[in-house]
Amino acid sequence: MSLRRSTRVQSQTVANTISSAVKAVTPGKKRARPRADPVKDAPSLSSGAIEALPASQDAQGFKIPTTPSPTKRRRPNPTTPIPPPLTPTPSAIGVMLTPQPIHSSGDIDDPLPTLPATPHGTNAPLTTPNGHRIAPQSTRGIRPPASTTNLTLLSDAKAHLISTDPTLRPLVEAHHCRVFDPSGLAEEIDPFRSLASGIMAQQVSGAAASSIKKKFIGLFPAGYKGSEHPGPPTFPAPGIVAATDLATLRTAGLSARKAEYIQGLAEKFESGELSAQMLSEAGDEEVMERLVAVRGLGKWSVEMFCCFGLKRMDMFSTGDLGVQRGMAIYKGRDVAKLKGKGGKWKYMSEKEMVETAERFRPYRSLFMWYMWRIETAPGQGGTNISTLN
C-alpha cells in the first residue's frame, strides 16, 4: 500500500532527528594535534634582526645556557702572613702544672739546697695526698753520676747537646731553659693534681680548661663530707674525688667520659696502685707503662707530665707536631712546602725522629725543648715557648 507523500516526509524527519541526538550523546574520536616544532614554527628572522639579537640568544630567539664564572677568592695580604696553628702543648701543660716553689721563706729566698739529680729519673720533689713531701729518689737499678746535682743538671745536659752536635751551640746559648734549671727543679708537683688537670685540658682551649679546673676545685669546700680538706684553692685528694658521684663531678663542666677518667685515676691513687713514691723511684719505661695503662691518659699526656712535671731528662715525644716541625727545621727542610703535604708525618717520619734524637740520650727532654724553641723562629712555627718556660 502506498503511503502518502506527507507521511514519507514526516518519517524521514523523525529519523534524522534521532540520528542527530545519538551523535550528540556519543562523542566521536578526536584527532591528535601535531606537535609543534619550535624550530619550524619559530618566526623567521631577517639577517639584520639576527645581528640585533643579544649574544645570549640563538637565531630562533632562545636563551643560550651559560656556565657561571667561578667566584674569585681573595688572596691573603702577603704583608701579613697567617701563622700556623698552635700545638696543643702550651695550654695543656699550663693547666696540668701548678707547681709551688719550696725554697722561699718570707721575702728573702733561701739558697737552693744541693740535691742529687739524675738524667734517668724524677728530679722534682713530689707531694702525697696527705701533704708529705718526697724528695727526688735514686732510680731503682740505676746509679746516678756522683757529680750530678740539681745545680749542675742543666749545664751538664747543655754541654752534652753541644758536644753531640756543635751546630746547636748558638741555639743553646741564646735560650735559657728554666724547666730544668735549679729553680725549676725545686718546684713541688702533686702527681694526682697534675694528671687530673691534664685530663681536664684534653680537646679544649686553655681558657676552658682553666675554667673547668676552677669549678672542679670549687666542688669541694672546706670539711667536705667530714674530711680534713681545707677547701679551695687546694686541689681535692684522690680519696675525696673517688667517693664523689659522677653526676656531681660533671657539674664542673666535665663530660661523662672525663668524669669517669678522673674518678678512675683517683681510685688508683687511693688504692696505692699509683703513688708519688713509685713515680719518684721507678725508671722511665715503668712510669710510662703504668700511667699509659690508666684510662684517659694517652701517651702524649704522659710524656708531657714526665718531662715538665717529674722533670725527667730523657723523655721524647714523636707525636707532638711542634717537635716534628722543629726537627724538620733542624734538618734544614722547608716546612712551608711540607705543610701542604698532608698526613701525620708530613714534616718527618717517626723513624727518623727517633733515630735523630737517639744521639742526644740521656738528655732528650732538653733536646725536645730546643726543637720547640727552634720551631718558633720567624715564619717557622707556633709553639708558645714562654708557656713552656
Tab-separated table of C-alpha atoms in Angstrom:
chain	number	residue	atom	x	y	z
A	1	MET	CA	0.000	0.000	0.000
A	2	SER	CA	1.454	3.233	-0.978
A	3	LEU	CA	1.958	5.968	1.605
A	4	ARG	CA	1.103	9.490	1.081
A	5	ARG	CA	3.971	11.907	0.351
A	6	SER	CA	3.340	13.863	3.537
A	7	THR	CA	3.711	10.705	5.641
A	8	ARG	CA	7.066	9.786	3.998
A	9	VAL	CA	8.475	13.269	4.631
A	10	GLN	CA	7.393	13.149	8.295
A	11	SER	CA	9.061	9.715	8.893
A	12	GLN	CA	12.350	10.881	7.349
A	13	THR	CA	12.385	13.992	9.568
A	14	VAL	CA	11.986	11.884	12.770
A	15	ALA	CA	14.830	9.525	11.738
A	16	ASN	CA	17.150	12.444	11.092
A	17	THR	CA	16.278	13.923	14.480
A	18	ILE	CA	17.125	10.641	16.338
A	19	SER	CA	20.359	10.261	14.412
A	20	SER	CA	21.390	13.789	15.389
A	21	ALA	CA	20.549	13.110	19.045
A	22	VAL	CA	22.684	9.930	19.124
A	23	LYS	CA	25.664	11.778	17.631
A	24	ALA	CA	25.341	14.476	20.285
A	25	VAL	CA	25.406	11.906	23.169
A	26	THR	CA	28.221	9.681	21.790
A	27	PRO	CA	31.287	11.820	21.060
A	28	GLY	CA	33.441	10.821	18.188
A	29	LYS	CA	37.203	10.189	18.281
A	30	LYS	CA	39.335	13.319	18.481
A	31	ARG	CA	42.132	13.799	16.057
A	32	ALA	CA	45.618	14.151	17.626
A	33	ARG	CA	47.101	17.538	17.101
A	34	PRO	CA	50.522	17.549	15.539
A	35	ARG	CA	53.324	18.564	17.966
A	36	ALA	CA	54.722	21.972	17.480
A	37	ASP	CA	58.250	22.156	16.136
A	38	PRO	CA	59.924	25.137	17.803
A	39	VAL	CA	62.432	25.450	15.020
A	40	LYS	CA	59.892	25.065	12.197
A	41	ASP	CA	57.222	27.191	13.890
A	42	ALA	CA	59.575	29.928	15.014
A	43	PRO	CA	59.159	33.132	13.092
A	44	SER	CA	61.826	33.631	10.508
A	45	LEU	CA	64.172	36.500	11.214
A	46	SER	CA	65.992	38.603	8.757
A	47	SER	CA	69.782	38.793	8.853
A	48	GLY	CA	69.553	42.274	10.311
A	49	ALA	CA	67.255	41.053	13.064
A	50	ILE	CA	69.630	38.172	13.890
A	51	GLU	CA	72.512	40.580	14.276
A	52	ALA	CA	70.345	42.677	16.587
A	53	LEU	CA	69.708	39.729	18.961
A	54	PRO	CA	71.691	39.713	22.213
A	55	ALA	CA	74.662	37.337	22.399
A	56	SER	CA	72.775	35.155	24.914
A	57	GLN	CA	70.125	34.139	22.282
A	58	ASP	CA	70.362	31.998	19.164
A	59	ALA	CA	68.779	32.624	15.748
A	60	GLN	CA	65.386	31.377	16.943
A	61	GLY	CA	65.450	33.717	19.958
A	62	PHE	CA	66.036	31.026	22.558
A	63	LYS	CA	68.336	31.754	25.525
A	64	ILE	CA	71.702	30.025	25.263
A	65	PRO	CA	72.740	28.387	28.588
A	66	THR	CA	75.960	29.772	30.010
A	67	THR	CA	78.324	28.430	32.685
A	68	PRO	CA	78.564	30.840	35.621
A	69	SER	CA	82.034	32.183	36.228
A	70	PRO	CA	83.677	30.857	39.404
A	71	THR	CA	83.730	33.136	42.410
A	72	LYS	CA	87.154	34.635	42.850
A	73	ARG	CA	88.725	34.160	46.246
A	74	ARG	CA	90.539	36.994	47.855
A	75	ARG	CA	94.214	36.410	48.162
A	76	PRO	CA	95.613	36.965	51.649
A	77	ASN	CA	97.675	40.076	52.117
A	78	PRO	CA	101.291	38.974	51.599
A	79	THR	CA	102.465	41.539	54.131
A	80	THR	CA	100.550	39.829	56.963
A	81	PRO	CA	101.367	36.091	56.864
A	82	ILE	CA	98.952	33.793	58.651
A	83	PRO	CA	100.758	31.987	61.475
A	84	PRO	CA	100.370	28.218	61.719
A	85	PRO	CA	98.076	26.876	64.434
A	86	LEU	CA	99.475	26.426	67.896
A	87	THR	CA	100.365	22.934	69.011
A	88	PRO	CA	98.337	21.714	71.978
A	89	THR	CA	101.431	21.652	74.152
A	90	PRO	CA	101.384	25.050	75.905
A	91	SER	CA	97.762	25.210	77.063
A	92	ALA	CA	97.688	21.602	78.238
A	93	ILE	CA	100.939	21.940	80.163
A	94	GLY	CA	99.880	25.247	81.670
A	95	VAL	CA	96.737	23.653	83.108
A	96	MET	CA	98.475	20.411	84.031
A	97	LEU	CA	101.191	22.026	86.144
A	98	THR	CA	100.550	24.367	89.046
A	99	PRO	CA	103.808	23.942	90.952
A	100	GLN	CA	104.862	25.847	94.027
A	101	PRO	CA	108.459	26.786	94.887
A	102	ILE	CA	109.641	25.233	98.128
A	103	HIS	CA	112.761	27.243	98.854
A	104	SER	CA	111.188	30.596	99.719
A	105	SER	CA	110.904	31.859	103.297
A	106	GLY	CA	109.228	35.224	103.694
A	107	ASP	CA	110.523	37.960	101.421
A	108	ILE	CA	114.026	36.509	101.132
A	109	ASP	CA	114.772	33.387	99.117
A	110	ASP	CA	116.884	30.839	100.910
A	111	PRO	CA	119.826	29.416	98.975
A	112	LEU	CA	118.825	26.399	96.950
A	113	PRO	CA	119.924	23.185	98.643
A	114	THR	CA	122.234	20.861	96.762
A	115	LEU	CA	120.372	17.654	95.948
A	116	PRO	CA	121.291	14.598	93.890
A	117	ALA	CA	119.928	14.554	90.357
A	118	THR	CA	119.882	12.045	87.543
A	119	PRO	CA	119.054	12.145	83.829
A	120	HIS	CA	117.301	8.766	84.185
A	121	GLY	CA	114.696	9.513	86.846
A	122	THR	CA	112.432	12.011	88.583
A	123	ASN	CA	114.164	15.237	89.597
A	124	ALA	CA	111.149	17.106	91.002
A	125	PRO	CA	110.013	16.914	94.630
A	126	LEU	CA	106.578	15.277	94.780
A	127	THR	CA	103.792	15.678	97.311
A	128	THR	CA	101.475	12.978	98.613
A	129	PRO	CA	97.715	13.374	99.232
A	130	ASN	CA	98.361	13.776	102.973
A	131	GLY	CA	100.809	16.611	102.354
A	132	HIS	CA	104.070	14.734	102.764
A	133	ARG	CA	106.950	15.735	100.535
A	134	ILE	CA	109.065	13.161	98.702
A	135	ALA	CA	112.479	14.377	97.624
A	136	PRO	CA	113.911	13.048	94.346
A	137	GLN	CA	114.925	9.431	94.856
A	138	SER	CA	117.596	7.320	93.218
A	139	THR	CA	116.025	5.448	90.325
A	140	ARG	CA	115.776	1.743	91.012
A	141	GLY	CA	118.567	-0.159	89.282
A	142	ILE	CA	120.424	2.958	88.080
A	143	ARG	CA	123.329	4.641	89.828
A	144	PRO	CA	123.356	8.360	89.009
A	145	PRO	CA	126.627	10.182	88.334
A	146	ALA	CA	128.085	11.278	91.658
A	147	SER	CA	128.866	14.739	90.312
A	148	THR	CA	125.350	15.460	89.004
A	149	THR	CA	123.147	17.581	91.263
A	150	ASN	CA	120.141	19.818	90.859
A	151	LEU	CA	122.584	22.736	90.498
A	152	THR	CA	124.544	21.147	87.634
A	153	LEU	CA	121.951	19.028	85.789
A	154	LEU	CA	121.043	21.665	83.193
A	155	SER	CA	124.636	22.688	82.470
A	156	ASP	CA	125.614	19.024	82.065
A	157	ALA	CA	122.729	18.485	79.652
A	158	LYS	CA	123.569	21.579	77.582
A	159	ALA	CA	127.204	20.511	77.343
A	160	HIS	CA	126.105	17.082	76.115
A	161	LEU	CA	123.887	18.567	73.385
A	162	ILE	CA	126.664	20.847	72.141
A	163	SER	CA	129.294	18.101	72.184
A	164	THR	CA	126.946	15.821	70.232
A	165	ASP	CA	126.176	18.499	67.625
A	166	PRO	CA	128.272	21.700	67.781
A	167	THR	CA	125.853	23.447	65.400
A	168	LEU	CA	123.379	23.635	68.299
A	169	ARG	CA	125.652	25.937	70.311
A	170	PRO	CA	124.092	29.258	69.121
A	171	LEU	CA	120.581	27.974	69.852
A	172	VAL	CA	121.511	26.570	73.268
A	173	GLU	CA	123.400	29.671	74.344
A	174	ALA	CA	120.655	32.026	73.134
A	175	HIS	CA	117.790	30.440	75.096
A	176	HIS	CA	117.697	29.501	78.757
A	177	CYS	CA	115.518	26.531	79.700
A	178	ARG	CA	114.000	27.330	83.065
A	179	VAL	CA	112.198	23.969	83.194
A	180	PHE	CA	115.388	22.149	84.207
A	181	ASP	CA	117.346	24.879	85.949
A	182	PRO	CA	117.757	24.757	89.775
A	183	SER	CA	114.648	26.873	90.426
A	184	GLY	CA	112.556	24.745	88.071
A	185	LEU	CA	113.736	21.536	89.740
A	186	ALA	CA	112.762	22.961	93.146
A	187	GLU	CA	109.053	23.246	92.291
A	188	GLU	CA	106.809	20.751	94.074
A	189	ILE	CA	104.457	18.652	91.976
A	190	ASP	CA	101.285	16.881	93.123
A	191	PRO	CA	101.043	13.942	90.677
A	192	PHE	CA	97.294	13.396	91.087
A	193	ARG	CA	96.504	17.083	90.630
A	194	SER	CA	98.730	17.344	87.549
A	195	LEU	CA	97.388	14.217	85.842
A	196	ALA	CA	93.740	15.034	86.625
A	197	SER	CA	94.255	18.576	85.332
A	198	GLY	CA	95.761	17.120	82.160
A	199	ILE	CA	92.591	15.099	81.565
A	200	MET	CA	90.507	18.254	82.025
A	201	ALA	CA	92.626	20.023	79.392
A	202	GLN	CA	92.123	17.391	76.699
A	203	GLN	CA	90.497	18.701	73.481
A	204	VAL	CA	89.514	22.087	74.940
A	205	SER	CA	91.143	25.507	74.914
A	206	GLY	CA	93.427	26.614	77.705
A	207	ALA	CA	90.843	29.120	78.946
A	208	ALA	CA	88.096	26.476	79.011
A	209	ALA	CA	90.354	24.006	80.818
A	210	SER	CA	91.276	26.595	83.456
A	211	SER	CA	87.594	27.382	83.984
A	212	ILE	CA	86.723	23.694	84.395
A	213	LYS	CA	89.585	23.208	86.841
A	214	LYS	CA	88.463	26.177	88.945
A	215	LYS	CA	84.873	24.874	89.058
A	216	PHE	CA	86.135	21.381	89.898
A	217	ILE	CA	88.116	22.676	92.886
A	218	GLY	CA	85.059	24.674	93.956
A	219	LEU	CA	83.016	21.470	94.259
A	220	PHE	CA	84.934	20.577	97.408
A	221	PRO	CA	84.541	23.164	100.198
A	222	ALA	CA	86.416	23.006	103.490
A	223	GLY	CA	85.495	19.920	105.508
A	224	TYR	CA	83.784	18.304	102.507
A	225	LYS	CA	81.801	15.290	103.763
A	226	GLY	CA	83.595	15.297	107.105
A	227	SER	CA	87.086	15.273	105.575
A	228	GLU	CA	90.042	17.436	106.562
A	229	HIS	CA	90.071	19.062	103.145
A	230	PRO	CA	90.926	22.784	103.604
A	231	GLY	CA	88.796	23.832	100.636
A	232	PRO	CA	89.652	25.984	97.589
A	233	PRO	CA	92.132	26.707	96.161
A	234	THR	CA	93.544	23.367	97.363
A	235	PHE	CA	93.009	20.522	94.900
A	236	PRO	CA	90.949	17.676	96.432
A	237	ALA	CA	92.727	14.496	97.494
A	238	PRO	CA	92.175	11.278	95.492
A	239	GLY	CA	90.067	9.697	98.258
A	240	ILE	CA	87.581	12.575	98.216
A	241	VAL	CA	87.244	12.510	94.417
A	242	ALA	CA	86.878	8.719	94.346
A	243	ALA	CA	83.980	8.934	96.829
A	244	THR	CA	82.132	11.635	94.866
A	245	ASP	CA	79.432	10.537	92.420
A	246	LEU	CA	79.915	11.183	88.713
A	247	ALA	CA	76.869	13.448	88.453
A	248	THR	CA	78.453	15.866	90.927
A	249	LEU	CA	81.807	15.795	89.131
A	250	ARG	CA	80.090	16.625	85.847
A	251	THR	CA	78.661	19.869	87.249
A	252	ALA	CA	82.161	21.331	86.920
A	253	GLY	CA	81.788	21.154	83.132
A	254	LEU	CA	83.323	17.727	82.632
A	255	SER	CA	81.987	15.333	80.028
A	256	ALA	CA	80.720	11.977	81.273
A	257	ARG	CA	83.840	10.284	79.932
A	258	LYS	CA	86.252	12.741	81.566
A	259	ALA	CA	84.429	12.445	84.891
A	260	GLU	CA	84.885	8.665	84.703
A	261	TYR	CA	88.570	9.055	83.834
A	262	ILE	CA	89.297	11.403	86.744
A	263	GLN	CA	87.388	9.248	89.209
A	264	GLY	CA	89.223	6.150	87.949
A	265	LEU	CA	92.563	7.945	88.329
A	266	ALA	CA	91.609	8.925	91.890
A	267	GLU	CA	90.767	5.302	92.708
A	268	LYS	CA	94.205	4.147	91.528
A	269	PHE	CA	95.951	6.695	93.751
A	270	GLU	CA	93.652	5.862	96.662
A	271	SER	CA	94.336	2.117	96.327
A	272	GLY	CA	98.097	2.629	96.113
A	273	GLU	CA	98.371	1.269	92.574
A	274	LEU	CA	99.792	4.692	91.720
A	275	SER	CA	101.749	6.751	94.225
A	276	ALA	CA	104.186	9.632	94.453
A	277	GLN	CA	106.760	7.191	95.839
A	278	MET	CA	106.509	4.927	92.792
A	279	LEU	CA	106.680	7.870	90.374
A	280	SER	CA	109.788	9.118	92.153
A	281	GLU	CA	111.667	5.804	92.215
A	282	ALA	CA	110.611	3.987	89.020
A	283	GLY	CA	112.503	4.178	85.747
A	284	ASP	CA	111.221	5.940	82.642
A	285	GLU	CA	109.812	2.816	80.999
A	286	GLU	CA	107.984	1.653	84.124
A	287	VAL	CA	106.441	5.082	84.717
A	288	MET	CA	105.281	5.288	81.102
A	289	GLU	CA	103.842	1.777	81.211
A	290	ARG	CA	101.973	2.303	84.495
A	291	LEU	CA	100.489	5.667	83.534
A	292	VAL	CA	99.508	4.881	79.932
A	293	ALA	CA	97.542	1.902	81.294
A	294	VAL	CA	95.225	4.348	83.098
A	295	ARG	CA	92.051	5.186	81.162
A	296	GLY	CA	92.148	8.765	79.939
A	297	LEU	CA	95.931	9.136	79.938
A	298	GLY	CA	97.341	8.947	76.428
A	299	LYS	CA	100.980	8.575	75.506
A	300	TRP	CA	101.446	12.283	74.724
A	301	SER	CA	99.879	13.378	78.041
A	302	VAL	CA	102.133	11.029	79.996
A	303	GLU	CA	105.229	12.166	78.086
A	304	MET	CA	104.454	15.803	78.869
A	305	PHE	CA	103.828	15.003	82.546
A	306	CYS	CA	107.101	13.096	82.828
A	307	CYS	CA	109.038	15.891	81.136
A	308	PHE	CA	107.505	19.022	82.656
A	309	GLY	CA	106.072	17.571	85.868
A	310	LEU	CA	108.503	14.918	87.049
A	311	LYS	CA	111.425	16.749	85.352
A	312	ARG	CA	112.703	13.567	83.733
A	313	MET	CA	115.522	14.425	81.350
A	314	ASP	CA	115.256	11.624	78.794
A	315	MET	CA	111.688	11.881	77.505
A	316	PHE	CA	110.940	12.338	73.803
A	317	SER	CA	107.557	12.742	72.102
A	318	THR	CA	107.255	11.823	68.430
A	319	GLY	CA	103.527	12.584	68.495
A	320	ASP	CA	103.961	16.314	69.139
A	321	LEU	CA	103.529	18.347	65.949
A	322	GLY	CA	105.701	21.188	67.256
A	323	VAL	CA	108.598	18.810	67.912
A	324	GLN	CA	108.189	17.208	64.487
A	325	ARG	CA	108.167	20.589	62.763
A	326	GLY	CA	111.154	21.812	64.768
A	327	MET	CA	113.167	18.731	63.854
A	328	ALA	CA	112.404	19.316	60.178
A	329	ILE	CA	113.804	22.849	60.551
A	330	TYR	CA	116.789	21.427	62.409
A	331	LYS	CA	117.406	19.155	59.410
A	332	GLY	CA	117.265	22.146	57.043
A	333	ARG	CA	113.929	21.392	55.406
A	334	ASP	CA	111.405	23.905	54.105
A	335	VAL	CA	108.452	23.414	56.444
A	336	ALA	CA	106.311	25.819	54.400
A	337	LYS	CA	106.384	23.359	51.488
A	338	LEU	CA	105.995	20.312	53.717
A	339	LYS	CA	102.964	21.827	55.437
A	340	GLY	CA	100.711	21.122	52.445
A	341	LYS	CA	101.938	17.559	52.073
A	342	GLY	CA	99.330	16.118	54.421
A	343	GLY	CA	99.480	13.136	56.707
A	344	LYS	CA	100.558	12.709	60.315
A	345	TRP	CA	104.264	12.562	59.493
A	346	LYS	CA	104.358	15.271	56.832
A	347	TYR	CA	107.394	17.014	58.315
A	348	MET	CA	109.437	13.968	59.290
A	349	SER	CA	108.823	10.257	59.713
A	350	GLU	CA	108.601	8.795	63.193
A	351	LYS	CA	111.552	6.515	62.479
A	352	GLU	CA	113.775	9.429	61.501
A	353	MET	CA	112.682	11.418	64.563
A	354	VAL	CA	113.635	8.577	66.898
A	355	GLU	CA	116.965	7.988	65.157
A	356	THR	CA	117.840	11.690	65.209
A	357	ALA	CA	117.005	12.115	68.895
A	358	GLU	CA	118.794	8.916	69.894
A	359	ARG	CA	122.174	10.657	69.706
A	360	PHE	CA	121.155	13.051	72.472
A	361	ARG	CA	120.404	10.442	75.149
A	362	PRO	CA	120.110	10.735	78.139
A	363	TYR	CA	119.041	14.379	77.699
A	364	ARG	CA	116.385	14.065	75.002
A	365	SER	CA	113.909	16.145	77.045
A	366	LEU	CA	116.182	19.164	76.718
A	367	PHE	CA	116.764	18.424	73.028
A	368	MET	CA	112.981	18.299	72.573
A	369	TRP	CA	112.627	21.658	74.347
A	370	TYR	CA	115.097	23.221	71.919
A	371	MET	CA	113.169	21.743	68.986
A	372	TRP	CA	110.163	23.711	70.245
A	373	ARG	CA	112.463	26.703	70.552
A	374	ILE	CA	113.875	26.455	67.000
A	375	GLU	CA	110.317	25.944	65.748
A	376	THR	CA	109.392	29.445	66.934
A	377	ALA	CA	111.808	31.165	64.564
A	378	PRO	CA	110.085	33.859	62.419
A	379	GLY	CA	107.841	32.233	59.818
A	380	GLN	CA	108.516	28.721	61.087
A	381	GLY	CA	106.304	27.588	63.918
A	382	GLY	CA	103.742	28.423	66.527
A	383	THR	CA	104.574	26.857	69.893
A	384	ASN	CA	104.307	29.408	72.682
A	385	ILE	CA	107.679	28.762	74.254
A	386	SER	CA	107.085	31.260	77.062
A	387	THR	CA	104.341	28.961	78.345
A	388	LEU	CA	106.721	26.013	78.283
A	389	ASN	CA	109.104	28.051	80.409
